[in-house]
JSON list of C-alpha atoms in Angstrom, two decimals:
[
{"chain": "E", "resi": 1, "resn": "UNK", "atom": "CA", "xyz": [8.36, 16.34, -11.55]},
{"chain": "E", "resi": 2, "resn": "UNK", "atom": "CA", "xyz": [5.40, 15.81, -13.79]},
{"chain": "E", "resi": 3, "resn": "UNK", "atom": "CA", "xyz": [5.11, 12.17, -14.19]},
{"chain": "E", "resi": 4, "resn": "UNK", "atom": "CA", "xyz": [4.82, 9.46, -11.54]},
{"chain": "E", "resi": 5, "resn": "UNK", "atom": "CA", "xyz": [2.55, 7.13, -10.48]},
{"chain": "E", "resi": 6, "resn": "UNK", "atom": "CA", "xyz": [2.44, 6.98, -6.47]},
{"chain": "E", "resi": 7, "resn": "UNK", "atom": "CA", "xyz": [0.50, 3.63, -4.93]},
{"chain": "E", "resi": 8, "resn": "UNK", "atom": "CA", "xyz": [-0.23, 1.85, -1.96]},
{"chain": "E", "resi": 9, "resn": "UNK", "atom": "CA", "xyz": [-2.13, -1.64, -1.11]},
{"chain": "E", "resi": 10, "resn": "UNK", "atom": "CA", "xyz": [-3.61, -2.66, 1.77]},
{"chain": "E", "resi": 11, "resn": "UNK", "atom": "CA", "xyz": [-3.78, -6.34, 1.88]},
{"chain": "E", "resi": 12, "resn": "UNK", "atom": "CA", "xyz": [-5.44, -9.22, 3.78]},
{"chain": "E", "resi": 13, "resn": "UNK", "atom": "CA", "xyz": [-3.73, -12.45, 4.75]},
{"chain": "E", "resi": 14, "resn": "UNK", "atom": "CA", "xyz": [-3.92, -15.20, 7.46]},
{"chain": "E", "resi": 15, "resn": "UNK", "atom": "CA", "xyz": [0.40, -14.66, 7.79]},
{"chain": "E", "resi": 16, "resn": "UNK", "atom": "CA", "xyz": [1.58, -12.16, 10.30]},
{"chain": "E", "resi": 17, "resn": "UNK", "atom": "CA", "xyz": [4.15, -10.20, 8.15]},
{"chain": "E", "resi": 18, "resn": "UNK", "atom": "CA", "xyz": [5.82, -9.39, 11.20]},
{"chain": "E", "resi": 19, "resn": "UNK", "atom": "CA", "xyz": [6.84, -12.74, 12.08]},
{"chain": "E", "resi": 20, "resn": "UNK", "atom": "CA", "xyz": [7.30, -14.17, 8.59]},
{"chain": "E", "resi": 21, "resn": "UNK", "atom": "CA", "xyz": [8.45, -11.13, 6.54]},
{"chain": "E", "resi": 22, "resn": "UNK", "atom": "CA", "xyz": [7.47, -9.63, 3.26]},
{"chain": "E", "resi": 23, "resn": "UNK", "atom": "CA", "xyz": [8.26, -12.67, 1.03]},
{"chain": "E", "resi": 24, "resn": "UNK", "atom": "CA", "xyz": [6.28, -15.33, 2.83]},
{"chain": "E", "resi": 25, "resn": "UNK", "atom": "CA", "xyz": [3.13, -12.90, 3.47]},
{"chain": "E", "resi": 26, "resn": "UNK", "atom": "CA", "xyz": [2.75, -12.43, -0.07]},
{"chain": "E", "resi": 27, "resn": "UNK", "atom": "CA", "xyz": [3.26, -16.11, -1.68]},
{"chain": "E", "resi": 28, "resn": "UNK", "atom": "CA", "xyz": [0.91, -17.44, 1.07]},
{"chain": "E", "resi": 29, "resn": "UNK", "atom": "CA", "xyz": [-2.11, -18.99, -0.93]},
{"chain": "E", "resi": 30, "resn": "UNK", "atom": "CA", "xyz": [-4.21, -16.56, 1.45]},
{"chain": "E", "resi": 31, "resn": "UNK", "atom": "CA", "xyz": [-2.82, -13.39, 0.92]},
{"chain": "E", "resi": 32, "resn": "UNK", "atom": "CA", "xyz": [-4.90, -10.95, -1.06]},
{"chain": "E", "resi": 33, "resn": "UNK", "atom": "CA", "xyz": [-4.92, -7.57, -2.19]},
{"chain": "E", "resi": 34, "resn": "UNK", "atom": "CA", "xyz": [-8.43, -5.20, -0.59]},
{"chain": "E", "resi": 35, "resn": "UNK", "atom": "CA", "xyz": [-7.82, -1.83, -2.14]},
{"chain": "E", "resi": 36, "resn": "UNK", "atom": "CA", "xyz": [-4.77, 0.03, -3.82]},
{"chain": "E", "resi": 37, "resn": "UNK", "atom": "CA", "xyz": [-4.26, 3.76, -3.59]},
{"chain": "E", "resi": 38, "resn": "UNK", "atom": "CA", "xyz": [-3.30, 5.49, -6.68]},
{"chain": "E", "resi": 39, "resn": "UNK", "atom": "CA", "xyz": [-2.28, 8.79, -8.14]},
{"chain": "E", "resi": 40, "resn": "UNK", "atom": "CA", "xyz": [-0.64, 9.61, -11.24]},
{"chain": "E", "resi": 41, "resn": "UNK", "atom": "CA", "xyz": [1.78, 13.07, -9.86]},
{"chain": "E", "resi": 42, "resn": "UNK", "atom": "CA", "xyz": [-0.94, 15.63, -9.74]},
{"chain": "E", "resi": 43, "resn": "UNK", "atom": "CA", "xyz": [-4.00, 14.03, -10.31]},
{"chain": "E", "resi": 44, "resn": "UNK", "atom": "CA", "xyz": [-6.18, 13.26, -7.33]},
{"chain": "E", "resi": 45, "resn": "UNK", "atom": "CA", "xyz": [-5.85, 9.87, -5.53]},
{"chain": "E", "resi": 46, "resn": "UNK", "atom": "CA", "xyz": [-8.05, 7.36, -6.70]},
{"chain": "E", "resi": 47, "resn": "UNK", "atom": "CA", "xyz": [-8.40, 4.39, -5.17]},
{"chain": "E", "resi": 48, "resn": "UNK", "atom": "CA", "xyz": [-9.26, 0.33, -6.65]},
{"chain": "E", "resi": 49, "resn": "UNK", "atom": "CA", "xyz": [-11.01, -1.99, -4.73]},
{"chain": "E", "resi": 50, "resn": "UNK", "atom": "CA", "xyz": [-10.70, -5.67, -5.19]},
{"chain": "E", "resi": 51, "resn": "UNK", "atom": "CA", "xyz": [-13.33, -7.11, -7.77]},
{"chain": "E", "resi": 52, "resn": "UNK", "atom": "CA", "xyz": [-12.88, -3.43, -9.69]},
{"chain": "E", "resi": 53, "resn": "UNK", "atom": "CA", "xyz": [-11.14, -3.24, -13.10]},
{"chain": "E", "resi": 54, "resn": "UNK", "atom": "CA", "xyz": [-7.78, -1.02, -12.72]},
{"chain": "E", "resi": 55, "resn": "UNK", "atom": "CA", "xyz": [-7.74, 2.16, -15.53]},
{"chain": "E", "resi": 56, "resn": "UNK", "atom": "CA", "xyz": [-6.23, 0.91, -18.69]},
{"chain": "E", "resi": 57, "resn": "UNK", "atom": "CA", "xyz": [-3.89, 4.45, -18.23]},
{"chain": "E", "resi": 58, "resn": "UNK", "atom": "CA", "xyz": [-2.54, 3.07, -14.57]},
{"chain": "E", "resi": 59, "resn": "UNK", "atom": "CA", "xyz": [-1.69, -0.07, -16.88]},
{"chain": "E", "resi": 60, "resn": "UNK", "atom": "CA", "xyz": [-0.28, 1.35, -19.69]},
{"chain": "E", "resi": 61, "resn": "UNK", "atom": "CA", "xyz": [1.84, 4.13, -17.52]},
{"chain": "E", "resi": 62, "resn": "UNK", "atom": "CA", "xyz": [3.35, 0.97, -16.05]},
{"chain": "E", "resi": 63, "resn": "UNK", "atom": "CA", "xyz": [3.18, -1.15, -19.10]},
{"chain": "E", "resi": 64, "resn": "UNK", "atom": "CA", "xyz": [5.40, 1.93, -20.70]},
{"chain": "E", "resi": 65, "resn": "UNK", "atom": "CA", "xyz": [7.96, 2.02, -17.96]},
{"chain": "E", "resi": 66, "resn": "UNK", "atom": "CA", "xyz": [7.02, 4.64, -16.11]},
{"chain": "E", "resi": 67, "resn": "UNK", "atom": "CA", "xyz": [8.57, 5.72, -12.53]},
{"chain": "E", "resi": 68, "resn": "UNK", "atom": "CA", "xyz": [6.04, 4.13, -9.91]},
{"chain": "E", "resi": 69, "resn": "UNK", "atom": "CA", "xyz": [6.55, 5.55, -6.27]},
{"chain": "E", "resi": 70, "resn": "UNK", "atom": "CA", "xyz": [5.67, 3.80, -3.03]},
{"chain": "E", "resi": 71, "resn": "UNK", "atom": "CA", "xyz": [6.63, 3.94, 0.53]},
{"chain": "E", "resi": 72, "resn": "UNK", "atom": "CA", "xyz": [8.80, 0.49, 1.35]},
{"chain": "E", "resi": 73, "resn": "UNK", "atom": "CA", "xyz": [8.22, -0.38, -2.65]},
{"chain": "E", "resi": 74, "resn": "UNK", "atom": "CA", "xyz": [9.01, -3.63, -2.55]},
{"chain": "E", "resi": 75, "resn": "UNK", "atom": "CA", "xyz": [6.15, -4.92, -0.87]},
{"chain": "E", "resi": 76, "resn": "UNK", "atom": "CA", "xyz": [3.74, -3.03, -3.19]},
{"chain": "E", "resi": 77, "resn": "UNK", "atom": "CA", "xyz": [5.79, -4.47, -5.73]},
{"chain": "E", "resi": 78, "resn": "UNK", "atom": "CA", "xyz": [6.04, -7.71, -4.61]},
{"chain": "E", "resi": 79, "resn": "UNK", "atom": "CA", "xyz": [2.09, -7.52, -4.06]},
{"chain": "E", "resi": 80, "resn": "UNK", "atom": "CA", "xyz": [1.50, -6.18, -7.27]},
{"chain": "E", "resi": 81, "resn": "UNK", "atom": "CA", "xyz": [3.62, -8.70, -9.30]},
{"chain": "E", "resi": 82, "resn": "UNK", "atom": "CA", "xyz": [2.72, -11.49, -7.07]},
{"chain": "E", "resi": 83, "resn": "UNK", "atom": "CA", "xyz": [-1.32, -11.33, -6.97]},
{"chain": "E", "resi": 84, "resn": "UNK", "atom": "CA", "xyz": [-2.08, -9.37, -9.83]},
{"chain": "E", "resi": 85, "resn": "UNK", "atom": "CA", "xyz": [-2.02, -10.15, -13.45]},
{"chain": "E", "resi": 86, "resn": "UNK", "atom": "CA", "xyz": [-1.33, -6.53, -14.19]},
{"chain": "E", "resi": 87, "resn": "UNK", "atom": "CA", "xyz": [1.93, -5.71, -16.13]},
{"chain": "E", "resi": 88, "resn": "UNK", "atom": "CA", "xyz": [5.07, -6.76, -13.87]},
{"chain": "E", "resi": 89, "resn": "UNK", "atom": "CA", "xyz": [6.65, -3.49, -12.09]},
{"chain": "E", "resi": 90, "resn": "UNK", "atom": "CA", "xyz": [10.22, -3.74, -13.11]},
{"chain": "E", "resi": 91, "resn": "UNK", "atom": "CA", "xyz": [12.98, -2.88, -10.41]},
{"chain": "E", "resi": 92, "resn": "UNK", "atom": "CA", "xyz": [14.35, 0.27, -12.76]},
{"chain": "E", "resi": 93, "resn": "UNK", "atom": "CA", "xyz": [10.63, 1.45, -12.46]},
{"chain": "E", "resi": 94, "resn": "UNK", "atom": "CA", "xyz": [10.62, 1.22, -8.96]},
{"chain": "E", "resi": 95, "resn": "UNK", "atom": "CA", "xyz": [11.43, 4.85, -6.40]},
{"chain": "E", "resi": 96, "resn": "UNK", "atom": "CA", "xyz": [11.22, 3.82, -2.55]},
{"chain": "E", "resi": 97, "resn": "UNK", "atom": "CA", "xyz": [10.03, 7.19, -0.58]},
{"chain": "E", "resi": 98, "resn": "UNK", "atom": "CA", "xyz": [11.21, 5.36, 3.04]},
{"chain": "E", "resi": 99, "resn": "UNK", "atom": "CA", "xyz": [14.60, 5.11, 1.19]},
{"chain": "E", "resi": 100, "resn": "UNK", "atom": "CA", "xyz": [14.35, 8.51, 0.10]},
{"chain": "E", "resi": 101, "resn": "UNK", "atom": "CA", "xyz": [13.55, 9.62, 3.17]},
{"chain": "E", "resi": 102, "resn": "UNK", "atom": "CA", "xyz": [16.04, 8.62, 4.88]},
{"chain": "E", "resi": 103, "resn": "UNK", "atom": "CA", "xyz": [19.07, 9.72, 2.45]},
{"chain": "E", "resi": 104, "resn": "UNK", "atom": "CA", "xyz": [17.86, 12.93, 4.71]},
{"chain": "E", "resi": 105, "resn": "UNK", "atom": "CA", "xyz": [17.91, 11.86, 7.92]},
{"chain": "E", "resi": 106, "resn": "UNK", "atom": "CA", "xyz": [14.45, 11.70, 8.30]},
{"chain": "E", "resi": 107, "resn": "UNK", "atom": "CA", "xyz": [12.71, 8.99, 10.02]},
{"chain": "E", "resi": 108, "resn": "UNK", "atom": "CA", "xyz": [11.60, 6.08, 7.59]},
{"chain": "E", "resi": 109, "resn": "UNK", "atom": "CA", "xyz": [8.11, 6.02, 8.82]},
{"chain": "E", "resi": 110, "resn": "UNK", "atom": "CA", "xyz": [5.26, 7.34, 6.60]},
{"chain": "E", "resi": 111, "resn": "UNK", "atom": "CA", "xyz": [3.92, 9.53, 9.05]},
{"chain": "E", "resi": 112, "resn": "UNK", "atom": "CA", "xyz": [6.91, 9.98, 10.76]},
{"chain": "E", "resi": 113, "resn": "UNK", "atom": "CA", "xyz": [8.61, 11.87, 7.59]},
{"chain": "E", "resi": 114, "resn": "UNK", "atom": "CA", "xyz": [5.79, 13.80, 7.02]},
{"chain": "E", "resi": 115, "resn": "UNK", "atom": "CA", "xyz": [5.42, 15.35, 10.80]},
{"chain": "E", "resi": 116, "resn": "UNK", "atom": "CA", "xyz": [9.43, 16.17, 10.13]},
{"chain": "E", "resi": 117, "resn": "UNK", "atom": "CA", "xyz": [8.61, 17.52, 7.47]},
{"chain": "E", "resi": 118, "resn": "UNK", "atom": "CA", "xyz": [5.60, 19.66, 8.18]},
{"chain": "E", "resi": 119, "resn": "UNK", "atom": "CA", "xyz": [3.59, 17.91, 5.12]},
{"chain": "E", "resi": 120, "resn": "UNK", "atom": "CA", "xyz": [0.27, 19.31, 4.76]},
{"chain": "E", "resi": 121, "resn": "UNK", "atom": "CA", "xyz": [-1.10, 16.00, 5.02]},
{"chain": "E", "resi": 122, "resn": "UNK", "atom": "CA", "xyz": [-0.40, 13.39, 7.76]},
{"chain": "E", "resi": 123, "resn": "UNK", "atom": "CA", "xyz": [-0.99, 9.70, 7.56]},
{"chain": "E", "resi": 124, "resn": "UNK", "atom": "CA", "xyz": [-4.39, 8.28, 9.90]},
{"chain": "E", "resi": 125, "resn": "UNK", "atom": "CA", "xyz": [-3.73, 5.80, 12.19]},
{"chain": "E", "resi": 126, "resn": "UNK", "atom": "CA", "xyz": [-4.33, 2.62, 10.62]},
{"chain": "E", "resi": 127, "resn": "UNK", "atom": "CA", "xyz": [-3.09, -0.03, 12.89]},
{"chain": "E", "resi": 128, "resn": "UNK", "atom": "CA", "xyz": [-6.89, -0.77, 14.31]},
{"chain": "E", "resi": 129, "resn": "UNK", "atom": "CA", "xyz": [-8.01, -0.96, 10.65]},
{"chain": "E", "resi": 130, "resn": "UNK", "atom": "CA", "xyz": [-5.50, -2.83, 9.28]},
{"chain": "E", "resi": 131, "resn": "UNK", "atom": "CA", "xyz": [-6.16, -5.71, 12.22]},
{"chain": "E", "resi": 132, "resn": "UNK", "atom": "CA", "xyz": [-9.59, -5.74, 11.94]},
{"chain": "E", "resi": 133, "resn": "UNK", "atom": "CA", "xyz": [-9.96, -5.64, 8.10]},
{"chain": "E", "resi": 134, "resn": "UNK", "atom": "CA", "xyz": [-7.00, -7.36, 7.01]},
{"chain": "E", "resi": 135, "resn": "UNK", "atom": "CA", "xyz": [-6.08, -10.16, 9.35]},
{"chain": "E", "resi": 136, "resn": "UNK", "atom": "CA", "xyz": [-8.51, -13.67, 10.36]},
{"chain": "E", "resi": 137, "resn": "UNK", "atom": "CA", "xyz": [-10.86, -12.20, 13.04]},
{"chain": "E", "resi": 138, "resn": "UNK", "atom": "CA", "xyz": [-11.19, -14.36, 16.14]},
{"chain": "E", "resi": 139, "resn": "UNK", "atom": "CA", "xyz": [-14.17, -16.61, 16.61]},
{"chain": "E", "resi": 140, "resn": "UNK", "atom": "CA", "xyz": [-15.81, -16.58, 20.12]},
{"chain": "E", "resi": 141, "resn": "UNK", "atom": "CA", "xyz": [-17.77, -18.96, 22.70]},
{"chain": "E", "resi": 142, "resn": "UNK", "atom": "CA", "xyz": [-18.25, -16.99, 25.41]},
{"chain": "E", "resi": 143, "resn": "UNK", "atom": "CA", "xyz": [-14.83, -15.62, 26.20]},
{"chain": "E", "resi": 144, "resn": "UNK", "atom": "CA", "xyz": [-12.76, -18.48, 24.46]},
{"chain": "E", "resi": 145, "resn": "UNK", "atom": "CA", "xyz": [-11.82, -18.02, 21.01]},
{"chain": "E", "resi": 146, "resn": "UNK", "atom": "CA", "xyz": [-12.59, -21.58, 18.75]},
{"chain": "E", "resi": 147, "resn": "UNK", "atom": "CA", "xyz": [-11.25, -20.13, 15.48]},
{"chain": "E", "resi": 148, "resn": "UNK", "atom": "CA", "xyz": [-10.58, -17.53, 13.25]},
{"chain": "E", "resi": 149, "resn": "UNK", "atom": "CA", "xyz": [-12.57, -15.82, 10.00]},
{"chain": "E", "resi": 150, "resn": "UNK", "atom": "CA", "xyz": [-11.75, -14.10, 7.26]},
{"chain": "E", "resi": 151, "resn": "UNK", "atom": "CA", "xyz": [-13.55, -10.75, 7.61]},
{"chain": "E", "resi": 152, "resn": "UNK", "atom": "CA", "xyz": [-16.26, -9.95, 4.43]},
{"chain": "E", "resi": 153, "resn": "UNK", "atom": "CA", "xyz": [-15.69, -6.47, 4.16]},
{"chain": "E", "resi": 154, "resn": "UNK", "atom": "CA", "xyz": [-18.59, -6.27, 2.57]},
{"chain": "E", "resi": 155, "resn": "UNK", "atom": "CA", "xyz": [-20.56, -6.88, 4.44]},
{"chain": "E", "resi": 156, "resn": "UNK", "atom": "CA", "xyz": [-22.74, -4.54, 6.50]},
{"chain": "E", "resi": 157, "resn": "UNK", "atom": "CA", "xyz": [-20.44, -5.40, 10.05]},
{"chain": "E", "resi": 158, "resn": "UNK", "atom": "CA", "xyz": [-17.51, -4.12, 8.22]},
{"chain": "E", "resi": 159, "resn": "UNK", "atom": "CA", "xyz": [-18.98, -1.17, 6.21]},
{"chain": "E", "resi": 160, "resn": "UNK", "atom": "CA", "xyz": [-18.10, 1.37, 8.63]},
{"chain": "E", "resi": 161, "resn": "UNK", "atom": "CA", "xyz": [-14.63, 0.00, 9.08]},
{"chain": "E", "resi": 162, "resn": "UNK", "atom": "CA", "xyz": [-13.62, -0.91, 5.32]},
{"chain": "E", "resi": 163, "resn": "UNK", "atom": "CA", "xyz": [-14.63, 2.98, 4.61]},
{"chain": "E", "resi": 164, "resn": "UNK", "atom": "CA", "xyz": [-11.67, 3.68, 7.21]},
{"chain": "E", "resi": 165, "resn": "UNK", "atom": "CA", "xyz": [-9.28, 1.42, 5.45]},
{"chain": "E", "resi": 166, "resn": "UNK", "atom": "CA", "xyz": [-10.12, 2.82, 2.15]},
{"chain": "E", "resi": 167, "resn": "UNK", "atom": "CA", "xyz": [-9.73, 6.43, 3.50]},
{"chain": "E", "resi": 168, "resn": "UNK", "atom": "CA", "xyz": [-6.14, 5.40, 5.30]},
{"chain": "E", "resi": 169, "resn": "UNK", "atom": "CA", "xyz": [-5.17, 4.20, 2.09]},
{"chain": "E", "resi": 170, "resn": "UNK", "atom": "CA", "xyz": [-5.44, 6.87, 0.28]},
{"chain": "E", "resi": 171, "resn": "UNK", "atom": "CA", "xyz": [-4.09, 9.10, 2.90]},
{"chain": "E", "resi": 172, "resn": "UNK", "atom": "CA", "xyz": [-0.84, 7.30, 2.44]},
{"chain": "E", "resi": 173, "resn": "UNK", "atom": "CA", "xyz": [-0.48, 7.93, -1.24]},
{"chain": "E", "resi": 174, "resn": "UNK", "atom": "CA", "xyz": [-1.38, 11.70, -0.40]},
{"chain": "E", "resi": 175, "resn": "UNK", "atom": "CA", "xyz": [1.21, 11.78, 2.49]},
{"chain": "E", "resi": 176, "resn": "UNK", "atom": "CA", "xyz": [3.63, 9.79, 0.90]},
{"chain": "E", "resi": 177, "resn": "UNK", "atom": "CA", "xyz": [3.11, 12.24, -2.58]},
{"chain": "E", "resi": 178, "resn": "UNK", "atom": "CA", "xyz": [3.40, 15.42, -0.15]},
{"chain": "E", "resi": 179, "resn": "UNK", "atom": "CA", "xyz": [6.34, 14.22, 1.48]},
{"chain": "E", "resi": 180, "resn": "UNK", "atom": "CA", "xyz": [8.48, 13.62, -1.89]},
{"chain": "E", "resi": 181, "resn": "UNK", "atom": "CA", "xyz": [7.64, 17.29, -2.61]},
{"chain": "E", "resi": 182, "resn": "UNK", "atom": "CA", "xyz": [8.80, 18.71, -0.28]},
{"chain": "E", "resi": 183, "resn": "UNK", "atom": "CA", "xyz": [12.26, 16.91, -0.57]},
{"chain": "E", "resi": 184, "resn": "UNK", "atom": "CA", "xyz": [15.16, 18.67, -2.33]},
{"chain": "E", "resi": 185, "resn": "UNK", "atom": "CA", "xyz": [15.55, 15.27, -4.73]},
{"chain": "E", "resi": 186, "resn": "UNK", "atom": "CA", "xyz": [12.68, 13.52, -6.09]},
{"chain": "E", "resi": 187, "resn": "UNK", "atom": "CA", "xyz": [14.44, 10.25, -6.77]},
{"chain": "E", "resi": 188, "resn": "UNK", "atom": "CA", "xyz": [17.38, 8.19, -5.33]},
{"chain": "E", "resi": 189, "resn": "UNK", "atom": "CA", "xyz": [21.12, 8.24, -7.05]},
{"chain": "E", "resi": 190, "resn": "UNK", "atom": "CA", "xyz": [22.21, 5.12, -8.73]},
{"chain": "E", "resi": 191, "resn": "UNK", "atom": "CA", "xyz": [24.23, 3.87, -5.72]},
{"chain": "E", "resi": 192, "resn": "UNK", "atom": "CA", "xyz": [20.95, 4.15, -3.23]},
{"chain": "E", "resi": 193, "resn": "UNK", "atom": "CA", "xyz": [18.93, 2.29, -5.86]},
{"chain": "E", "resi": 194, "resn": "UNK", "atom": "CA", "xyz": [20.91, -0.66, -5.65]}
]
């Protein structure tokens, strides 16, 4: 495979996606995207950060209907049509790599597949990140908590910790790219798309 685009966004929002699925997380009026991971097949991963202008070639590969990969795609999808005003991802566009994944038995986790599949390069642990960069941060009197904040990532509290995210980010589109290669098919049949 020579073409693809392979992305991933990491997101902030006051919803716990957990409790209140994909769908709500990403219509709620706080819900944001921080950075998206990129990579057109080859190339090296490059990553945007909100406030940045995406590459006019990212658009137009997606404006032109190219195949965009992503690990659980329809939340990068739904992020990306949702709280962007970049052209819409259409659903015959659209490769999921958990789906893929798991046509082989392998688990549906990013880093999960990878370790299966001895991938050169294995997702970071990200769940400390993504809590303290992409959900409200607790407010504190003493010991009891009075509210919650939006963290400002850039600011110099989170500098250390917003590097992190970036990094994770883009470990996932490298992970995520690695893993696809080494499967026998590069994209699902018909019947697993639907």
């Amino acid at each position: 495979m020579t073409e693809a685009l392979c992305i991933d966004f990491e997101t902030y929002s006051a919803v716990d996606i957990k409790k209140h699925g994909s769908m709500r997380y990403v219509m709620d009026e706080s819900t944001e995207p921080v950075c998206l991971a990129y990579a057109v097949w080859d190339g090296p991963v490059e990553l945007w950060v909100m406030g940045d202008e995406l590459p006019e070639k990212v658009l137009e590969y997606v404006r032109s209907g190219g195949k965009v990969y992503a690990h659980n795609v329809m939340f990068d999808a739904r992020v990306w049509n949702t709280l962007t005003d970049w052209p819409e991802l259409q659903l015959d566009q659209l490769v999921d790599t958990m789906a893929l994944c798991m046509t082989y038995s392998l688990p549906g986790s990013l880093d999960g597949a990878g370790k299966a599949l001895g991938a050169p390069i294995l997702k970071s642990a990200g769940a400390r990140l993504i809590k303290k960069c992409c959900t409200p941060q607790p407010v504190k009197e003493g010991r009891r908590i009075v509210g919650y904040v939006k963290p400002d990532l850039f600011s110099l509290q989170y500098q250390n910790d917003f590097e992190e995210l970036k990094s994770y980010c883009i470990d996932d589109v490298a992970t995520m790219r690695e893993d696809v290669k080494l499967l026998p098919r590069k994209e699902l049949i018909p019947v697993e798309h639907e």
